[in-house]
Short mmCIF file of C-alpha atoms and ligand atoms in Angstrom, two decimals:
data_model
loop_
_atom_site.label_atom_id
_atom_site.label_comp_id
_atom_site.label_asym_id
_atom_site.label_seq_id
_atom_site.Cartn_x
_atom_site.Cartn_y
_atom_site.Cartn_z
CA UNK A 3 29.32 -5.34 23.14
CA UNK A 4 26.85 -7.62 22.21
CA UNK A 5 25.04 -5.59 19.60
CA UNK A 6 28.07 -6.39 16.73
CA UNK A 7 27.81 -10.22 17.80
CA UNK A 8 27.66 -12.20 14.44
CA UNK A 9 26.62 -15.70 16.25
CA UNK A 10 24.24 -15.67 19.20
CA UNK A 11 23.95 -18.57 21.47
CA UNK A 12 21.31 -19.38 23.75
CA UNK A 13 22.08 -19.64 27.39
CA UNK A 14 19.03 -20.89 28.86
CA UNK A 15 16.30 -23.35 27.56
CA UNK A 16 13.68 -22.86 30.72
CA UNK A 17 12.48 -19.50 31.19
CA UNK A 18 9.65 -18.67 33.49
CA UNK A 19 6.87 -16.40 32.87
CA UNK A 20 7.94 -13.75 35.69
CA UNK A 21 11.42 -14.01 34.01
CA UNK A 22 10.22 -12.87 30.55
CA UNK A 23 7.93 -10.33 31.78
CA UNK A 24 10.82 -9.26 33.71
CA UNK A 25 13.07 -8.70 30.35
CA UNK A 26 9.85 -7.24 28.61
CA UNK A 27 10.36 -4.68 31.11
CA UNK A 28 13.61 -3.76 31.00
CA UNK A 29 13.62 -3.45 27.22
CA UNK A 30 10.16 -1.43 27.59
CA UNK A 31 12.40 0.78 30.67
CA UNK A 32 14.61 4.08 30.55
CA UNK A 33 17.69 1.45 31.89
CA UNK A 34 17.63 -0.18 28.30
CA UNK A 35 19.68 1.98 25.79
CA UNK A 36 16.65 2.53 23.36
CA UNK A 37 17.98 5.67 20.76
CA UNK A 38 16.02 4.58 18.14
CA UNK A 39 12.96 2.43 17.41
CA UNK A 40 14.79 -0.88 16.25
CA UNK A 41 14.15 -2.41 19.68
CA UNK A 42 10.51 -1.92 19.23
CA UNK A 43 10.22 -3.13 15.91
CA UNK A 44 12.00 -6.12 15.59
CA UNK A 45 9.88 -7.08 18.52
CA UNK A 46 6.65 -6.05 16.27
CA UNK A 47 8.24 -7.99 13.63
CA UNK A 48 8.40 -11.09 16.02
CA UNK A 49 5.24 -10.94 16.79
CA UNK A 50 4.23 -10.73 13.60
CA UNK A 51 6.01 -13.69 12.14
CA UNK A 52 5.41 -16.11 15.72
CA UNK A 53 3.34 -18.29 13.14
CA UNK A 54 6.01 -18.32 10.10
CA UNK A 55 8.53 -20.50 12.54
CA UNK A 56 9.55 -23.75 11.05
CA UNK A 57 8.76 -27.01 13.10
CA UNK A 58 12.43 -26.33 14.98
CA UNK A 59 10.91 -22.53 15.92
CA UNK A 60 13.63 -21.53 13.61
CA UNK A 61 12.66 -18.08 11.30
CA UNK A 62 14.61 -16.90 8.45
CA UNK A 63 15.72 -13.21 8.10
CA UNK A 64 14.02 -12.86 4.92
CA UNK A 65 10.55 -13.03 6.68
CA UNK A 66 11.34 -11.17 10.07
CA UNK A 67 13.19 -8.36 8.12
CA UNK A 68 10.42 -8.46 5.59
CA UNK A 69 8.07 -6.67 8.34
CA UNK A 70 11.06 -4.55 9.67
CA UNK A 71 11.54 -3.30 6.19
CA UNK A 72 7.41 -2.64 5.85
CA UNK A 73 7.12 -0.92 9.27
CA UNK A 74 10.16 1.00 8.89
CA UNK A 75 9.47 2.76 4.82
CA UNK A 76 5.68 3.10 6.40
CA UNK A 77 7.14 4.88 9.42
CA UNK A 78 9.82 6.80 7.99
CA UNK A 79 8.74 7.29 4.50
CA UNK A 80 4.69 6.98 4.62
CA UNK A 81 4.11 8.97 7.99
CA UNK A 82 7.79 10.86 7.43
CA UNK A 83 8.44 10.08 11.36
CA UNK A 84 12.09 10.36 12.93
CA UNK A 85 13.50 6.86 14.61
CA UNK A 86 15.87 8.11 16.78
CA UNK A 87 16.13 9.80 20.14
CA UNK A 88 18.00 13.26 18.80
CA UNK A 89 16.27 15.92 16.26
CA UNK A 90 19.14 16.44 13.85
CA UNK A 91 20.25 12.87 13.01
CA UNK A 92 19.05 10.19 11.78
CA UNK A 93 18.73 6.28 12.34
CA UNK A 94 21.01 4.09 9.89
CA UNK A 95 17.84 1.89 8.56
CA UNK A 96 15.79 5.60 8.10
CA UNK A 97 18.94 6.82 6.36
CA UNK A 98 18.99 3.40 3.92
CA UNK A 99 15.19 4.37 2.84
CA UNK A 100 15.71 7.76 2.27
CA UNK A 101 18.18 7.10 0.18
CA UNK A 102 16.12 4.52 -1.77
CA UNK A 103 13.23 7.22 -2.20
CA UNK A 104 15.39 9.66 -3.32
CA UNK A 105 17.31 7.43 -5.58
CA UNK A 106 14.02 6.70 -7.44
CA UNK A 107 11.81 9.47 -7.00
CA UNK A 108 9.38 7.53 -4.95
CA UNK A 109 6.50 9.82 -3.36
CA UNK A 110 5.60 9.37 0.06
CA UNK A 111 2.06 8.45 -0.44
CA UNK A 112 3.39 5.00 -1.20
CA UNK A 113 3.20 2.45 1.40
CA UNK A 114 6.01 -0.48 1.66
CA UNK A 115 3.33 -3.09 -0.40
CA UNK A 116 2.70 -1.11 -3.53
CA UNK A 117 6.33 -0.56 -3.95
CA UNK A 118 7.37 -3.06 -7.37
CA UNK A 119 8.72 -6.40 -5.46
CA UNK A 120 12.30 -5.84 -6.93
CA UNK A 121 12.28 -2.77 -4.95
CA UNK A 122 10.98 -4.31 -2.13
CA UNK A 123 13.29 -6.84 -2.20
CA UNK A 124 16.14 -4.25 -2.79
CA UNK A 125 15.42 -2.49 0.51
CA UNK A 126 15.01 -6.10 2.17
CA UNK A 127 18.24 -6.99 1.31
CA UNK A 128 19.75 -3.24 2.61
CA UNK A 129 17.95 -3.20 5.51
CA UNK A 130 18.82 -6.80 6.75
CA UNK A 131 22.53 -6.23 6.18
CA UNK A 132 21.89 -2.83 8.26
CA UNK A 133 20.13 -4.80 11.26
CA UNK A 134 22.20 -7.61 11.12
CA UNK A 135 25.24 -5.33 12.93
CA UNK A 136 22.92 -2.90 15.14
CA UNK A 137 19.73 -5.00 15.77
CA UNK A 138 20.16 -9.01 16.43
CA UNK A 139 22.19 -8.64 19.33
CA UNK A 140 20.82 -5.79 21.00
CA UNK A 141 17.91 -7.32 22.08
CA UNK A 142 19.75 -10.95 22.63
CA UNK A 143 22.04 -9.04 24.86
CA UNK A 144 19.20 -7.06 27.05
CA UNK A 145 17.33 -10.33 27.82
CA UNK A 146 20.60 -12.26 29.16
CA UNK A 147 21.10 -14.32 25.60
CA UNK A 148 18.09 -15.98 26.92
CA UNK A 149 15.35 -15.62 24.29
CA UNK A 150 16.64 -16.30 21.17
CA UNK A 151 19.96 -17.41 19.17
CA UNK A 152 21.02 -16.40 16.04
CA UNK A 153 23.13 -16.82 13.10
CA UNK A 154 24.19 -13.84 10.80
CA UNK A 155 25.54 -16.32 8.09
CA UNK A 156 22.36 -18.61 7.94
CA UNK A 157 20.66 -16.13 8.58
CA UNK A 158 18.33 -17.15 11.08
CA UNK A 159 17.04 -17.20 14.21
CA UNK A 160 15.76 -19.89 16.94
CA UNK A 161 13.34 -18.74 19.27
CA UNK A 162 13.46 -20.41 23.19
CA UNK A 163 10.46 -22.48 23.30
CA UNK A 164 9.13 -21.33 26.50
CA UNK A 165 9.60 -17.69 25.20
CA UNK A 166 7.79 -18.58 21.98
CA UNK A 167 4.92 -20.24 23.57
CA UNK A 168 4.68 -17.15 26.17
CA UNK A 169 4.44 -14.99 22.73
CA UNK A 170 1.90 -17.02 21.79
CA UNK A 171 -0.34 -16.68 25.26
CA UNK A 172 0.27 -13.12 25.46
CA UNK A 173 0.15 -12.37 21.69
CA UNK A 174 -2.25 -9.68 22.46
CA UNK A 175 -1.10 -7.67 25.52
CA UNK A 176 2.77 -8.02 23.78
CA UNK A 177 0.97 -6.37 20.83
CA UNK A 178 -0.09 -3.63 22.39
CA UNK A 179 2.68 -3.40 24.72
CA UNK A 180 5.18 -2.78 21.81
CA UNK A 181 2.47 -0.34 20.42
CA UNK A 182 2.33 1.84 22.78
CA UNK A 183 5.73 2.23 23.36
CA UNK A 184 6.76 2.96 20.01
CA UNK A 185 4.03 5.68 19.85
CA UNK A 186 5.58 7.22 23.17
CA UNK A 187 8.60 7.43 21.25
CA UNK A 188 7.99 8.81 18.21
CA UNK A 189 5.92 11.47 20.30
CA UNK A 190 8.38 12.33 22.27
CA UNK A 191 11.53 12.76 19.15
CA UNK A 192 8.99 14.28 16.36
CA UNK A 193 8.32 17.60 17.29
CA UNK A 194 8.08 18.89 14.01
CA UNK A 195 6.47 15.91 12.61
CA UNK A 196 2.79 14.87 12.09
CA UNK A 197 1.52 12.97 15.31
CA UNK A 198 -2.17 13.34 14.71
CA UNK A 199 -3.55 9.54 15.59
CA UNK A 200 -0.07 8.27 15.92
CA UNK A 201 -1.25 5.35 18.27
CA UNK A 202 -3.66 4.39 15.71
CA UNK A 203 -0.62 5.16 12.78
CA UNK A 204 1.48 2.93 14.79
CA UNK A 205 -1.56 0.38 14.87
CA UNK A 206 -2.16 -0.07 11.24
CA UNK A 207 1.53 0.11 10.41
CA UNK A 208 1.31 -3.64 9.21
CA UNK A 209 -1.65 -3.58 7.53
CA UNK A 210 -1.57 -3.89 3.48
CA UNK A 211 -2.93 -1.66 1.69
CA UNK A 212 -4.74 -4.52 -1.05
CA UNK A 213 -5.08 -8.38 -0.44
CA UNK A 214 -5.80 -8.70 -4.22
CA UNK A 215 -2.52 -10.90 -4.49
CA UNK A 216 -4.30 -13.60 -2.21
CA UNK A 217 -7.42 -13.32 -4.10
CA UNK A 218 -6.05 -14.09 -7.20
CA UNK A 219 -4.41 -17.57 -5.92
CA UNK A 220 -7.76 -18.47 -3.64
CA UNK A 221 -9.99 -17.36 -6.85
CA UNK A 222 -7.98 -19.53 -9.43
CA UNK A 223 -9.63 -22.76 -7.99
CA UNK A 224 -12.04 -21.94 -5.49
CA UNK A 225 -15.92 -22.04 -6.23
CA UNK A 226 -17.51 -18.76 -6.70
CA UNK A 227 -19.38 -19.08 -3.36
CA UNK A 228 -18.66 -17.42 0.07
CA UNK A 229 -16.63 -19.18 2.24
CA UNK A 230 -19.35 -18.83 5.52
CA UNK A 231 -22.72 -18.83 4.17
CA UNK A 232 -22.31 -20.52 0.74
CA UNK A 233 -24.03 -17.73 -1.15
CA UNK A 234 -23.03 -17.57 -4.65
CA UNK A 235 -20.60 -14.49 -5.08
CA UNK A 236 -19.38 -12.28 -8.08
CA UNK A 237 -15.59 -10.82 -8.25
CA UNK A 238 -17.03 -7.62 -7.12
CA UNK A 239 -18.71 -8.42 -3.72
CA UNK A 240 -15.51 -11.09 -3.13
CA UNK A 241 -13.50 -10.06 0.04
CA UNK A 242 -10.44 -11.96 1.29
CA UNK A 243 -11.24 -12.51 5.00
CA UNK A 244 -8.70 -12.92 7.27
CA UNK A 245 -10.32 -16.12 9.10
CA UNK A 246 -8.30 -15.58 12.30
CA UNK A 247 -9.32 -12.02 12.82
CA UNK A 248 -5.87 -9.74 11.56
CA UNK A 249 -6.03 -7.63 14.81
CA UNK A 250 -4.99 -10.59 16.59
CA UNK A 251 -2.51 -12.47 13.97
CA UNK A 252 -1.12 -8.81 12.42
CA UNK A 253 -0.42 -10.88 9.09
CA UNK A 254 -1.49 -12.28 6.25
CA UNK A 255 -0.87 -15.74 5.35
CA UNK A 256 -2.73 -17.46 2.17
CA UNK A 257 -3.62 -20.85 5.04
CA UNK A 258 -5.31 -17.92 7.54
CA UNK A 259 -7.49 -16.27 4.14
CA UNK A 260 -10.31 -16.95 2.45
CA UNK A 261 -13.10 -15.50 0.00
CA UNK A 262 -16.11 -14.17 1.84
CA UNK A 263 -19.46 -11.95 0.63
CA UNK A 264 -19.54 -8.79 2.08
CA UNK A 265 -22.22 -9.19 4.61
CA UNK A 266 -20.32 -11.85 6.16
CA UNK A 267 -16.98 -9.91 5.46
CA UNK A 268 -18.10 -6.84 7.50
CA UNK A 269 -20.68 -8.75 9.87
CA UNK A 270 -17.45 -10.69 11.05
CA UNK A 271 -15.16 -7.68 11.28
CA UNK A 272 -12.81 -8.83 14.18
CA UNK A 273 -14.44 -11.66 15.39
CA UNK A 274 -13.80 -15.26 15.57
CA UNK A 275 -15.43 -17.80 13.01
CA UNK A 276 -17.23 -20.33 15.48
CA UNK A 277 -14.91 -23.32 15.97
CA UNK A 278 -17.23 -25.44 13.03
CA UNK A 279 -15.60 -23.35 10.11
CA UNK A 280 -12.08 -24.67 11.24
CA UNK A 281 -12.14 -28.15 10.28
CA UNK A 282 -13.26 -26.44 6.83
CA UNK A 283 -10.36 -24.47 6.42
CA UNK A 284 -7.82 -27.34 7.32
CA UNK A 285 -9.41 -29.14 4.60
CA UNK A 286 -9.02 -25.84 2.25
CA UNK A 287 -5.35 -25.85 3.10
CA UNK A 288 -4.82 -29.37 2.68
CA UNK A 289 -6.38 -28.72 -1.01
CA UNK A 290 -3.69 -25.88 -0.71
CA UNK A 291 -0.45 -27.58 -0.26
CA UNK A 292 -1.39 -30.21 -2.69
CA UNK A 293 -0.37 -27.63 -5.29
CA UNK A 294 3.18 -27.43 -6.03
CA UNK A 295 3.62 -24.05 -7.07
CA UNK A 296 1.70 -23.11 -3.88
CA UNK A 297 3.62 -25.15 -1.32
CA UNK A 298 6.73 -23.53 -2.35
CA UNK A 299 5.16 -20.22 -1.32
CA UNK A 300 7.43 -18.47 1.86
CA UNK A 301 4.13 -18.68 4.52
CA UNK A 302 2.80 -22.26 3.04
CA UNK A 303 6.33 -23.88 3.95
CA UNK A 304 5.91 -23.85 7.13
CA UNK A 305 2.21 -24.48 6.99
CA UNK A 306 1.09 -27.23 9.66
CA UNK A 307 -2.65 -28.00 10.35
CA UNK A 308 -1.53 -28.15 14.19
CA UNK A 309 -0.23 -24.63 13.59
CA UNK A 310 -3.95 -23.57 13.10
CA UNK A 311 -5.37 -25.36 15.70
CA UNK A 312 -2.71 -23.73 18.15
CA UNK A 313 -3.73 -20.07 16.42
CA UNK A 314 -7.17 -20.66 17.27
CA UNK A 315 -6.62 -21.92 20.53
CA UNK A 316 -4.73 -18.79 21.53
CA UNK A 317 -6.65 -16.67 19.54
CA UNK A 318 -9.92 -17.60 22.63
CA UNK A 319 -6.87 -17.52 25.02
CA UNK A 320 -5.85 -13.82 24.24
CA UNK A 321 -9.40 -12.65 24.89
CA UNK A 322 -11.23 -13.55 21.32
CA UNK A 323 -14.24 -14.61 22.82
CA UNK A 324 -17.15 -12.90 20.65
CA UNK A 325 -17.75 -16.15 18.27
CA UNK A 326 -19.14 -15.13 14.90
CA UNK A 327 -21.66 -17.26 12.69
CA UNK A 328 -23.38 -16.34 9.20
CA UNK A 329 -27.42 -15.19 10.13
CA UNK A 330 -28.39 -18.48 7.21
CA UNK A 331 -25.91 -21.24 5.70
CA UNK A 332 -26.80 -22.31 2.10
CA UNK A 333 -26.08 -25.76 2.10
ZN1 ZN B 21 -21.33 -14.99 3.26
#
């Protein structure tokens, strides 16, 4: 019964592609026991976080459960969809935030972001105790204890390397893969529930609703100018630009943002900066990390300029090959 496992060890450390795609497909298949959604999610969660690894590929619960917690309140409590394969019951981690919401009165309008961060940390902390008994070892066990260990007191995980770099080469397909299959689910167990645009629900599930947090830190010593064309900006045309387009990276880390103008904002949408701007932003985050109170931050920690380099690199890999430049530079 691998699902109440407490320590995880890894029994292989080469995995070929065909042997991943393989275990992608059984978790994806009718063979895998998939009542709820958990499956699905932590594997949304991995792929968000493939970039918040430490140099040993290591990730800490806080992050990945950070995103379970988000998807989940914005699935359950946001879009008020059921997570489990029978009408009249209900999954343990959709049971924890129902609970939460009716302990405080919290409407459903909310999404997981604007929720105060003690209460986000609140349902962190529930939800990770939850998924540390149902979750870690339920997908461990379905890919042969191949892909990942884990440790329920460190709380952490190690990812294989040759899984994590196959995550990273098929970031994009993955992405949509686990997409797609969560919206089949919730289709087919929420009857009564509202699946208008649920692929594209399921899509933006990640997304924050505001990236002033980030603006404030970038603003605080960045000149008023926009990041691409140099034109001089004011706090009401600023947008934080996600410089490796979001619908590839699904996150938001302070090294991946920066200020832009508007016209370069939304002439960029979800293209890639040409390769020139990248040197630029290594600098920026070497200005970054400099600052002690913003190296200590959770997604500067593990900050690496290689780690950016690779992101790019796989970004053009996974099909991001509409390069973007600013019409005129102001030097
Ligand atoms: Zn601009």
């Amino acid at each position: 019964m691998s699902y109440k496992l407490q320590v995880g060890e890894m029994k292989a450390s080469y995995l070929t592609d065909r042997e991943i795609w393989a275990h992608f497909n059984y978790i994806f298949s009718s063979k895998s026991k998939n009542s709820t959604t958990y499956k699905f999610v932590l594997i949304k969660s991995l792929l968000e976080n493939l970039y918040n690894v430490n140099e040993k590929l290591e990730l800490n619960y806080s992050v990945l459960f950070s995103s379970f917690s988000k998807i989940y309140w914005n699935l359950v409590i946001h879009h008020n969809l059921n997570q489990i394969n029978m009408t009249d019951k209900k999954a343990e981690v959709q049971r924890i935030l129902l609970k939460v919401q009716s302990k405080y009165q919290i409407p459903h309008t909310l999404v997981f972001d604007r929720l105060s961060i003690e209460l986000q940390i609140e349902i962190i902390n529930k939800v990770t105790k939850r998924c540390k008994i149902n979750v870690m070892g339920a997908i461990y066990g379905d890919t042969g204890c191949t892909i990942y260990d884990f440790d329920n007191g460190k709380e952490q995980l190690r990812l294989n390397s040759t899984f994590y770099s196959f995550m990273q080469r098929f970031q994009r397909v993955l992405n949509y893969l686990t997409n797609y299959h969560l919206a089949l689910f919730l289709e087919k167990f929420n009857e009564k529930g509202d699946i208008t645009n649920l692929l594209l629900k399921v899509e933006n599930v990640s997304k924050r609703s505001s990236l002033d947090q980030f603006y404030h830190v970038l603003s605080a010593f960045y000149s008023s100018k926009c990041f691409y064309c140099g034109k001089a900006i004011k706090k009401e045309n600023a947008h934080v630009d996600h410089f490796i387009p979001w619908s590839f990276v699904q996150a938001d880390q302070l090294w991946n943002l920066v200020i832009a103008c508007s016209a370069c904002n939304l002439s960029k949408s979800d293209k890639l900066a040409n390769k020139l701007f990248l040197e630029t932003v290594i600098d920026r985050n070497n200005t970054l990390i400099a600052i002690p109170e913003i190296r200590k931050r959770e997604d500067m920690r593990v900050y690496t300029n290689t780690k950016l380099k690779d992101l790019y690199d796989y970004s053009v890999e996974n099909g991001f090959t509409d390069v973007w430049m600013p019409k005129k530079i102001i030097i």
